[in-house]
Amino acid sequence: MREIYLDNNATTKVDEVVFEEMRPYFCELYGNPSSMHYFGGQVQKKVDEARQRVAGLIGAQPEEIIFTACGTESDNAAIRSALEVFPNKRHVITTRVEHPAVLTLCRSLSKHGYRVTELNVDSAGRLDMDELRDAVDDNTAIVSIMYANNETGVIFPIEEVGRIVKEKGALLHTDAVQAVGKIPLNMAESTVDMLSLSGHKLHAPKGIGILYVRKGVPFRPFLVGGHQEKSRRAGTENTASIIALGKACELAGQHMGDENSRVKAMRDRLENELLRLIPAARINGGGADRLPNTVSIAFEFVEGELILLYLSELGICASSGSACTSGSLEPSHVLRAMGVPFTCAHGSIRFSLSRFTTDEEIDTVIRELPAIIRRGREMSPFGRELLAK
Amino acid sequence: MWDYTDKVKEHFLNPRNVGEIENADAVGEVGSLACGDALKLFIKLDENKERIVEAKFQTFGCGSAIASSSALTEMIKGKTLDEALGVTNKEIADFLGGLPEEKMHCSVMGQEALEVAIAKYRGGPVPSHDHGHEHEQEGEIVCKCFGLTDGFLKKVISQNRLHTAEQVTHFTKAGGACGGCIPKIKELIAEVLGEQQKQEPKKPERLTNLRKMQLIQEVLENEVRPLLWADGGDLELIDIAGNAVQIAFRKACAGCASSGYTSRFVEQKLRELVADDITVEEVQG
């Protein structure tokens, strides 16, 4: 059974071109870039090249890029740095739909003397800008708001957020892990101070990320030790993965057009066909500006994990908005924040495509999913009227 | 992905006895859409109204909820109502070759639906865990989110020998939504442990100091630490002076807000299995 991988917001396949780029840096060119000999020096050159490639994708300067281990580390580093830089500012703003990498940290800060505001979203997943305007004040150290949501793909108006935040002198951090490579970003003309990016979401390996820190923005390192990354992130560089990330960013730039035309067309077709073929279904965040590769679709009266397991039997990999683990049977925090009705919040499925997705794969899902939903509903004590129609 | 057994997979891919029975003798319904899972169980009895000849279900829920429902209907067919009432959630899980602990509440839901169906058929008081439905409630509601009473929770704690509030959440969902009742759940666990202790006779033998120390070490190694490991915690034995045992908590237990409760649990275990005058003290070491 060949897998039909439609869970690219969870992680992506390493592009074979990217893998070839990193391959020599394990057994052959394994030097430490900090070393004073030619053997390390040649690796340093490739790390510099990777830094330029990453910077190129987001319109940044190479020296504004700090390599980290993952998106979560970048998020933690950004927020903690801002709090150290402004020891007298004790207020943090984020959103209710943030990734746990930010949300868990903020909730932990709120137990350590910080005031944390979690902004609400509307039923389409859009940010409440008036609430942001009211919340930000002179005491706000940092505003951390994701560029695009991982579950629904809803894109937030980060530049508009930035204009509001700047008026009060706070720093703006954005977790752009889902956005980078899918939509164009340009830090040269942006109000963003810090930005997180993760390699494994754009066909680089797991275990590599970056934190972009705008030139002139004060920064305190999260990891201290050696002088790597200009003393902004200690620890020997993950050279092979850094080189891979550079290549992946270069390729992402080249494929950006494809992502927003061909991939988007496949996503739209999947969405429209499923809505046409399956009664009582709705798109989560359907009314908002969304990433071109993501669709979160809710089916009433059927439970998400069951749908995933039946899809998995056919080799189709997707993810659900709810995690059916014991008490947290509650739907995802994102769908709850959007007020998705509980009749369908438990039955939400996310398909996330990539440039490797094919039309045939989308055809298979369109062919198989209606029967799976019907089967789940037939087993359910609810929604019998729905089937009778 | 969940580590489901082949039997669980087989039962959610090919569930037995899905559907409804038109002239069912007994129907039991638990759960709701809001809870995230629900089960409606139909039972048909033989002519003498003695044995179950047919059982069917409709379930809204995840893979293990479907598999548990399927297993339950297979298990109770041919049984008398009293025999069927004896089916525990643990037996449902065992029938399936085990369920991940986080999914044990699916098996509990099967047991609940069966109790409700039989109670309604017999016309007696309907068990209190019939969440979200208008029936008599027995006992005091502990978990307001899922409508679970102290009586029901104590039964599950006792039958499955649960030791932590997290386990109770996995088995019943209690405490999994707002979390407001977790302190009360911890009290219930302590109560059940206390009752079990009374029922199990203590060791009458007179212990030499050496033997007592050996026993304490054995109990900590075999009975206590494995439970703590399961929650990412650990403890270390620091000293034994007479009946006073000093321990230090490690890993997740160190600095845990409920370590006082854990000390009490260790003390109860040692009193139960070694000597009833042991005291346990937590020290920094």
XYZ file of C-alpha atoms in Angstrom:
674
model
C 0.000 0.000 0.000
C 1.487 3.337 -1.028
C 0.756 6.127 1.399
C -1.309 9.142 0.402
C 0.270 11.713 2.643
C -2.052 14.632 3.338
C -0.690 15.620 6.752
C 1.961 18.096 5.658
C 1.161 20.590 8.426
C 2.317 17.885 10.871
C 5.552 17.195 9.031
C 6.785 16.849 5.462
C 8.850 14.493 3.378
C 12.485 15.553 3.089
C 12.923 16.523 -0.550
C 15.436 14.136 -2.155
C 17.369 17.104 -3.548
C 17.623 18.444 0.011
C 18.796 15.078 1.290
C 21.531 14.891 -1.366
C 22.670 18.362 -0.351
C 23.110 17.354 3.306
C 24.422 13.819 2.763
C 28.199 14.622 2.523
C 28.151 16.461 5.854
C 27.885 13.337 8.016
C 30.734 10.984 7.088
C 32.931 13.046 4.806
C 32.693 16.763 5.528
C 32.054 16.414 9.236
C 34.291 19.278 10.393
C 33.267 21.751 13.064
C 32.670 25.153 11.461
C 34.301 26.861 14.459
C 37.616 25.062 13.888
C 40.722 26.931 12.723
C 41.598 24.430 9.988
C 40.538 24.178 6.362
C 38.430 21.102 7.148
C 36.077 23.015 9.401
C 36.357 26.147 7.297
C 34.801 24.532 4.241
C 31.764 23.598 6.331
C 31.587 27.168 7.629
C 31.255 28.347 4.023
C 28.308 26.033 3.441
C 26.659 27.179 6.692
C 27.048 30.783 5.523
C 25.510 29.872 2.190
C 22.581 28.204 3.976
C 22.078 31.319 6.083
C 21.877 33.408 2.911
C 19.384 31.011 1.354
C 17.126 31.058 4.423
C 17.351 34.839 4.611
C 16.500 35.028 0.907
C 13.232 33.169 1.351
C 11.906 35.616 3.943
C 13.514 38.818 2.689
C 15.896 39.087 5.637
C 19.617 39.841 6.052
C 21.771 36.724 6.674
C 22.995 38.047 10.029
C 19.375 38.264 11.206
C 19.068 34.460 11.049
C 19.829 32.349 14.154
C 19.778 28.592 13.648
C 17.943 26.675 16.391
C 16.789 23.102 16.948
C 13.102 23.575 16.154
C 10.156 25.946 15.995
C 9.411 25.386 19.660
C 12.901 26.482 20.672
C 12.619 29.579 18.480
C 9.265 30.501 20.066
C 10.595 30.024 23.589
C 13.781 31.954 22.816
C 11.880 34.912 21.325
C 9.404 35.335 24.162
C 11.901 34.786 26.968
C 14.345 37.185 25.348
C 11.754 39.965 25.239
C 10.967 39.477 28.924
C 14.663 39.699 29.811
C 15.169 42.762 27.647
C 12.235 44.562 29.304
C 12.399 43.415 32.946
C 9.883 46.051 34.004
C 7.244 45.118 31.449
C 5.128 42.307 32.840
C 2.484 41.856 30.156
C 2.393 39.369 27.248
C -0.221 39.152 24.503
C -0.946 36.046 22.458
C -4.031 34.314 21.007
C -6.282 31.477 22.094
C -5.509 29.555 18.898
C -1.717 29.604 19.203
C 0.428 26.463 18.877
C 1.223 24.844 22.271
C 4.866 25.945 21.836
C 3.684 29.502 22.558
C 0.480 28.907 24.496
C 1.933 26.538 27.096
C 4.844 28.915 27.701
C 2.485 31.891 28.121
C 0.237 29.988 30.513
C 3.286 29.056 32.536
C 4.385 32.724 32.586
C 0.987 33.700 33.951
C 1.797 31.581 37.011
C 5.064 33.444 37.491
C 3.836 36.972 37.884
C 3.165 37.921 34.270
C -0.157 39.157 32.982
C -1.096 37.240 29.843
C -3.827 38.282 27.417
C -5.131 35.592 25.063
C -6.936 37.275 22.175
C -10.173 35.768 20.878
C -11.060 34.842 17.322
C -14.434 34.912 15.573
C -16.304 31.920 14.152
C -14.185 32.044 10.979
C -11.006 32.040 13.060
C -10.231 35.739 12.431
C -8.415 37.776 15.046
C -10.286 40.398 17.035
C -8.208 43.492 16.185
C -10.203 45.773 18.480
C -9.406 43.502 21.393
C -5.703 43.740 20.469
C -5.933 47.548 20.329
C -7.469 47.587 23.806
C -5.060 45.047 25.267
C -1.677 46.417 24.237
C -0.263 49.047 26.618
C 3.040 50.498 27.834
C 3.494 47.499 30.087
C 3.382 45.001 27.175
C 6.798 43.425 26.587
C 5.931 41.211 23.644
C 3.034 40.283 21.403
C 3.357 36.747 20.003
C 0.842 35.914 17.285
C 1.114 33.134 14.734
C 1.303 34.028 11.049
C -1.064 31.239 10.030
C -2.924 28.646 12.049
C -1.746 25.053 11.841
C -5.197 23.491 12.165
C -7.343 25.709 9.948
C -4.738 27.482 7.814
C -6.305 30.855 8.682
C -3.811 33.677 8.039
C -3.609 36.558 10.520
C -2.973 40.163 9.348
C 0.440 40.339 11.002
C 1.439 43.680 9.478
C -1.727 45.294 10.808
C -0.974 43.721 14.198
C 2.549 45.154 13.965
C 1.337 48.715 13.393
C -0.813 48.540 16.531
C 1.945 46.929 18.598
C 4.626 49.440 17.523
C 2.567 52.381 18.751
C 3.033 51.084 22.293
C 6.698 50.130 21.953
C 6.238 46.378 22.417
C 8.074 43.708 20.424
C 6.241 41.594 17.869
C 7.059 37.917 17.476
C 5.316 35.662 14.984
C 5.350 31.873 14.808
C 5.466 31.525 11.023
C 6.156 27.799 11.029
C 3.100 27.048 8.871
C 3.342 30.125 6.664
C 6.962 30.091 5.479
C 7.269 28.479 2.070
C 3.524 28.560 1.457
C 2.948 32.286 1.183
C 5.480 35.057 0.417
C 6.983 36.856 3.422
C 9.277 39.861 3.239
C 10.982 40.946 6.432
C 12.586 43.907 4.643
C 9.202 45.607 4.611
C 7.688 44.219 7.764
C 6.878 45.273 11.310
C 7.849 41.850 12.659
C 10.735 41.893 15.155
C 11.197 38.137 15.551
C 9.944 35.179 13.526
C 10.087 31.402 14.050
C 10.515 28.912 11.225
C 10.789 25.125 11.319
C 12.668 23.000 8.792
C 10.533 19.888 8.802
C 7.437 21.795 7.661
C 9.111 22.696 4.369
C 10.809 19.483 3.257
C 13.958 19.821 5.377
C 14.667 17.332 8.184
C 13.265 17.441 11.712
C 15.462 19.024 14.361
C 16.320 22.302 12.638
C 14.649 25.692 12.855
C 15.506 29.347 12.848
C 14.701 32.428 14.807
C 14.799 35.621 12.774
C 15.759 38.626 14.911
C 15.580 42.003 13.202
C 18.817 43.975 13.229
C 18.734 46.434 16.119
C 16.168 44.479 18.148
C 17.685 43.692 21.547
C 18.109 39.964 22.122
C 19.198 37.736 25.026
C 20.182 34.150 24.252
C 18.065 31.222 25.385
C 20.979 28.748 25.305
C 24.280 30.069 26.644
C 27.699 28.469 26.278
C 29.959 28.769 23.270
C 30.126 31.663 20.841
C 28.214 29.999 18.013
C 25.642 32.064 16.101
C 27.404 35.229 17.322
C 26.740 34.119 20.919
C 23.006 34.254 20.333
C 22.544 30.470 20.412
C 25.264 28.344 21.948
C 25.828 24.741 20.907
C 27.706 23.163 18.017
C 25.899 23.845 14.764
C 23.744 21.050 13.328
C 25.686 21.515 10.114
C 24.063 18.893 7.882
C 20.550 20.022 8.806
C 21.457 23.700 8.473
C 22.742 23.017 4.959
C 19.565 21.027 4.245
C 17.373 23.855 5.496
C 19.196 26.286 3.233
C 18.485 24.113 0.209
C 14.878 23.539 1.303
C 14.321 27.299 1.581
C 15.812 27.860 -1.859
C 13.465 25.223 -3.307
C 10.476 26.614 -1.379
C 11.101 29.970 -3.029
C 11.165 28.334 -6.447
C 7.947 26.394 -5.779
C 5.995 29.247 -4.197
C 4.087 29.866 -7.409
C 3.179 26.185 -7.731
C 2.009 26.145 -4.107
C -0.360 29.044 -4.753
C -1.692 27.773 -8.080
C -1.573 23.989 -8.566
C -1.595 22.988 -4.870
C -4.284 25.544 -4.086
C -6.408 24.259 -6.980
C -6.155 20.695 -5.640
C -7.081 21.888 -2.154
C -10.077 23.810 -3.514
C -11.231 20.820 -5.553
C -10.945 18.498 -2.533
C -12.894 20.951 -0.406
C -15.651 21.601 -2.940
C -16.133 17.954 -3.880
C -16.323 16.791 -0.257
C -18.884 19.508 0.525
C -20.879 18.475 -2.540
C -20.802 14.723 -1.809
C -21.163 14.687 1.974
C -24.178 16.228 3.713
C -23.810 18.189 6.960
C -20.190 19.153 6.413
C -18.584 22.565 6.822
C -15.177 24.160 6.403
C -13.591 25.448 9.598
C -12.333 28.960 8.882
C -13.979 28.878 5.462
C -14.779 32.595 5.556
C -11.202 33.697 6.233
C -7.995 34.195 4.265
C -6.265 30.793 4.411
C -3.035 29.001 3.472
C -3.282 27.428 0.005
C -2.536 23.891 1.217
C -4.827 23.433 4.234
C -8.444 22.434 4.668
C -10.122 21.661 7.982
C -13.505 20.112 7.366
C -16.065 19.191 10.023
C -18.568 16.358 9.658
C -21.541 16.261 11.970
C -22.403 13.201 14.073
C -19.211 11.243 13.463
C -16.064 11.104 15.526
C -12.738 12.255 14.064
C -10.443 9.480 15.218
C -12.700 6.866 13.689
C -12.546 8.670 10.334
C -8.741 8.810 10.568
C -8.472 5.105 11.370
C -10.666 4.137 8.425
C -8.697 6.493 6.141
C -5.472 5.036 7.510
C -6.599 1.555 6.467
C -6.629 2.884 2.898
C -3.200 4.455 3.314
C -4.600 7.975 3.543
C -2.860 10.068 6.205
C -4.713 13.068 7.641
C -5.196 14.475 11.114
C -8.123 15.364 13.324
C -8.867 18.550 15.162
C -9.601 16.667 18.339
C -7.475 14.327 20.336
C -9.649 11.633 21.834
C -7.573 11.032 24.912
C -9.634 10.452 27.978
C -10.915 13.680 29.481
C -9.590 15.856 26.720
C -12.333 14.501 24.509
C -13.032 18.140 24.046
C -12.333 19.294 20.514
C -9.110 21.138 19.817
C -8.533 24.466 21.534
C -8.545 26.095 18.094
C -12.008 24.863 17.121
C -13.333 25.650 20.601
C -12.002 29.202 20.372
C -13.834 29.532 17.038
C -17.038 28.323 18.652
C -17.469 25.404 16.249
C -20.689 23.673 17.390
C -20.066 20.526 19.395
C -22.226 18.467 17.007
C -19.393 18.613 14.477
C -16.329 19.775 16.405
C -15.524 16.175 17.317
C -15.640 15.178 13.661
C -13.136 17.626 12.202
C -10.467 16.382 9.810
C -7.514 18.337 8.495
C -6.003 17.609 5.103
C -2.749 19.459 4.413
C -1.218 19.139 0.964
C 2.286 19.735 -0.361
C 3.956 20.163 -3.724
C 4.340 16.373 -3.801
C 0.564 15.841 -3.661
C -0.953 14.578 -6.919
C -4.379 14.888 -8.518
C -4.770 11.093 -8.344
C -4.311 11.200 -4.566
C -6.988 13.851 -4.239
C -9.267 11.736 -6.469
C -8.813 8.773 -4.107
C -9.858 10.801 -1.071
C -12.881 12.220 -2.888
C -13.851 8.673 -3.894
C -13.355 7.012 -0.485
C -14.298 9.548 2.172
C -18.073 9.828 1.565
C -18.540 6.104 2.283
C -16.424 6.334 5.424
C -18.473 9.234 6.789
C -21.689 7.404 5.935
C -20.456 4.289 7.696
C -19.520 6.222 10.825
C -22.885 7.948 10.883
C -24.709 4.642 10.449
C -23.033 3.381 13.600
C -23.844 6.548 15.541
C -27.004 6.918 17.651
C -27.242 10.529 16.446
C -28.115 12.036 13.149
C -30.271 9.164 11.916
C -32.609 11.736 10.372
C -29.643 13.003 8.405
C -29.151 9.599 6.791
C -32.838 9.128 6.151
C -32.831 12.186 3.888
C -0.811 6.656 16.729
C -2.444 4.505 19.375
C -0.923 1.121 19.980
C -4.127 -0.824 19.403
C -4.067 -4.619 19.538
C -4.965 -6.563 16.400
C -8.193 -7.546 18.089
C -9.168 -3.920 18.736
C -8.410 -3.108 15.102
C -10.369 -6.110 13.894
C -13.370 -5.021 15.966
C -13.442 -1.424 14.804
C -12.886 -2.409 11.187
C -15.559 -5.129 11.358
C -17.775 -4.310 14.309
C -20.254 -7.006 15.339
C -23.895 -6.291 16.122
C -24.190 -2.710 14.886
C -27.746 -1.396 14.712
C -30.924 -1.364 16.732
C -33.432 -3.970 17.890
C -36.995 -2.911 17.216
C -38.735 -4.659 20.088
C -35.843 -4.617 22.483
C -36.525 -5.680 26.073
C -33.936 -3.278 27.410
C -32.228 -0.167 26.084
C -29.402 1.659 27.831
C -27.985 4.966 26.678
C -24.924 6.747 28.059
C -22.803 9.674 26.946
C -23.691 12.514 24.607
C -22.423 14.375 21.553
C -20.973 17.031 23.808
C -18.993 14.427 25.764
C -17.399 13.209 22.555
C -18.685 9.673 22.845
C -22.013 7.961 23.380
C -23.363 4.421 23.343
C -26.905 3.120 22.915
C -27.243 -0.567 23.778
C -30.243 -2.759 22.798
C -30.914 -6.117 24.472
C -33.402 -8.832 23.470
C -34.222 -11.629 25.942
C -35.432 -15.177 25.262
C -39.077 -16.260 25.717
C -38.615 -16.903 29.438
C -36.994 -13.498 29.799
C -33.938 -15.166 31.273
C -31.083 -15.063 28.835
C -29.874 -12.444 26.405
C -30.410 -13.747 22.864
C -29.485 -10.629 20.968
C -27.522 -7.466 21.672
C -26.934 -4.557 19.335
C -25.325 -1.140 19.632
C -25.076 2.304 18.135
C -21.938 4.189 19.100
C -20.625 7.669 18.447
C -16.954 7.608 19.292
C -13.413 6.718 18.432
C -12.038 3.375 17.276
C -11.744 1.897 20.740
C -15.299 3.013 21.618
C -16.598 1.078 18.593
C -14.412 -1.931 19.432
C -15.517 -1.917 23.104
C -19.179 -1.785 22.086
C -18.678 -4.619 19.630
C -16.867 -6.701 22.272
C -19.557 -6.036 24.880
C -22.387 -7.240 22.636
C -20.451 -10.421 21.825
C -19.668 -11.076 25.484
C -23.172 -10.743 26.897
C -24.991 -12.866 24.327
C -26.248 -16.085 25.993
C -25.771 -14.700 29.481
C -28.515 -14.176 32.083
C -29.033 -10.588 33.180
C -27.215 -11.252 36.441
C -24.320 -12.851 34.621
C -24.210 -9.907 32.211
C -24.144 -7.458 35.127
C -21.013 -9.237 36.317
C -19.127 -8.174 33.168
C -16.613 -5.523 34.225
C -14.941 -2.909 32.083
C -11.675 -4.728 32.692
C -13.116 -7.891 31.114
C -14.237 -5.875 28.079
C -10.703 -4.522 27.723
C -9.207 -7.994 28.276
C -11.518 -9.451 25.603
C -9.871 -7.020 23.174
C -6.368 -7.921 24.297
C -6.127 -4.673 26.263
C -6.737 -0.996 25.554
C -4.321 1.926 25.924
C -4.855 3.372 29.411
C -6.032 6.701 27.943
C -8.824 4.768 26.216
C -10.053 2.742 29.180
C -13.066 5.039 29.533
C -14.382 3.434 26.329
C -14.666 0.090 28.095
C -16.225 1.767 31.130
C -18.872 3.260 28.850
C -19.886 -0.270 27.763
C -20.250 -1.419 31.344
C -22.306 1.680 32.182
C -24.695 1.243 29.245
C -25.304 -2.339 30.260
C -26.085 -1.374 33.867
C -28.480 1.327 32.710
C -30.268 -1.034 30.309
C -30.767 -3.746 32.913
C -31.794 -1.318 35.663
C -34.396 0.238 33.382
C -35.709 -3.211 32.393
C -36.034 -4.233 36.026
C -37.662 -0.952 36.947
C -35.243 -0.234 39.788
C -33.185 2.896 40.326
C -31.125 3.706 37.279
C -27.383 4.012 37.921
C -26.275 7.534 38.391
C -23.695 7.701 35.621
C -26.336 8.070 32.932
C -24.712 11.345 31.918
C -26.845 14.062 30.561
C -30.096 12.142 30.841
C -32.876 12.760 33.266
C -32.673 9.914 35.707
C -32.293 9.627 39.413
C -28.795 10.388 40.591
C -27.299 8.242 43.298
C -24.622 9.778 45.449
C -22.961 13.136 45.208
C -21.860 14.529 41.843
C -18.075 14.892 41.855
C -17.296 15.676 38.216
C -19.764 18.312 37.086
C -18.545 18.339 33.482
C -19.387 14.686 32.887
C -21.956 14.200 35.675
C -20.112 11.476 37.583
C -20.852 10.619 41.214
C -18.586 9.594 44.064
C -20.179 6.129 44.195
C -19.452 5.425 40.546
C -15.899 6.764 40.700
C -15.093 4.744 43.828
C -16.324 1.603 42.105
C -14.064 2.156 39.092
C -11.101 3.096 41.312
C -11.558 -0.053 43.345
C -12.187 -2.493 40.462
C -9.226 -1.295 38.448
C -6.952 -0.554 41.428
C -6.308 3.012 40.299
C -3.759 5.090 42.203
C -3.643 8.483 40.520
C -6.148 11.122 39.504
C -4.762 10.926 35.970
C -5.659 7.248 35.792
C -9.189 8.024 36.987
C -9.465 10.572 34.164
C -8.303 7.975 31.632
C -10.856 5.480 32.868
C -13.883 7.719 33.420
C -13.079 11.143 31.922
C -13.745 12.635 35.387
C -11.520 15.665 35.860
C -10.576 15.808 32.192
C -12.472 18.930 31.209
C -12.263 21.790 33.729
C -10.158 19.850 36.232
C -12.033 21.360 39.163
C -12.765 18.001 40.787
C -9.222 16.596 40.749
C -8.617 17.290 44.476
C -11.888 15.478 45.262
C -10.836 12.536 43.053
C -7.605 12.300 45.034
C -9.612 12.139 48.235
C -11.737 9.342 46.774
C -8.605 7.369 45.838
C -7.329 7.743 49.404
C -10.712 6.595 50.747
C -10.751 3.515 48.527
C -7.165 2.684 49.445
C -8.124 3.035 53.092
C -11.055 0.669 52.681
C -8.970 -1.894 50.812
C -6.443 -1.735 53.595
C -9.064 -2.578 56.197
C -10.233 -5.584 54.210
C -6.803 -7.069 53.688
C -5.444 -8.643 56.899
C -2.127 -7.389 58.135
C 0.915 -9.535 58.595
C 0.910 -10.843 62.154
C 4.484 -12.116 62.103
C 7.034 -10.419 64.238
C 9.767 -8.946 62.113
C 13.412 -8.650 62.907
C 14.878 -5.271 62.003
C 16.856 -6.803 59.185
C 13.822 -8.559 57.706
C 11.764 -5.393 58.005
C 14.355 -3.382 56.119
C 14.438 -6.016 53.395
C 10.684 -6.015 53.122
C 10.501 -2.224 52.941
C 13.037 -2.236 50.118
C 11.163 -4.981 48.272
C 7.833 -3.178 48.532
C 9.321 0.091 47.340
C 11.030 -1.648 44.390
C 8.169 -3.887 43.325
C 4.983 -2.148 44.405
C 5.667 1.566 44.582
C 8.363 2.690 42.137
C 6.790 1.054 39.044
C 3.622 3.084 39.695
C 5.614 6.303 40.001
C 7.572 5.511 36.831
C 4.308 5.258 34.970
C 3.734 8.942 35.736
C 7.334 9.926 34.998
C 8.258 10.105 38.658
C 10.474 8.166 41.038
C 11.619 7.992 44.641
C 14.744 7.037 46.518
C 14.966 5.359 49.899
C 17.152 7.574 52.095
C 17.099 5.896 55.483
C 15.229 3.480 57.751
C 15.387 4.097 61.485
C 13.148 1.704 63.388
C 9.721 2.286 61.910
C 10.547 5.663 60.403
C 11.188 5.484 56.665
C 12.689 8.476 54.922
C 12.230 8.889 51.187
C 13.101 11.568 48.649
C 11.107 12.131 45.493
C 12.816 12.230 42.127
C 11.972 13.263 38.554
C 8.331 14.306 38.101
C 7.520 13.581 41.758
C 10.132 16.075 42.978
C 8.363 19.330 43.688
C 5.039 17.867 42.549
C 2.148 19.551 44.298
C 0.635 16.196 45.234
C 3.807 14.646 46.662
C 2.213 14.829 50.120
C -0.496 12.600 48.819
C 2.096 10.275 47.283
C 3.936 10.005 50.636
C 0.679 8.993 52.214
C 0.181 6.367 49.529
C 3.680 4.966 50.129
C 2.982 4.856 53.834
C -0.280 3.000 53.279
C 1.463 0.461 51.035
C 4.208 -0.163 53.593
C 1.702 -0.462 56.430
C -0.364 -2.851 54.381
C 2.507 -5.079 53.290
C 5.173 -4.737 55.984
C 4.051 -3.447 59.372
C 1.194 -1.232 60.489
C 3.304 1.137 62.560
C 5.535 2.390 59.763
C 5.731 6.113 59.167
C 6.948 7.686 55.966
C 8.608 11.063 55.844
C 9.650 12.973 52.765
C 13.108 14.496 53.050
C 15.307 16.521 50.737
C 18.171 14.244 49.785
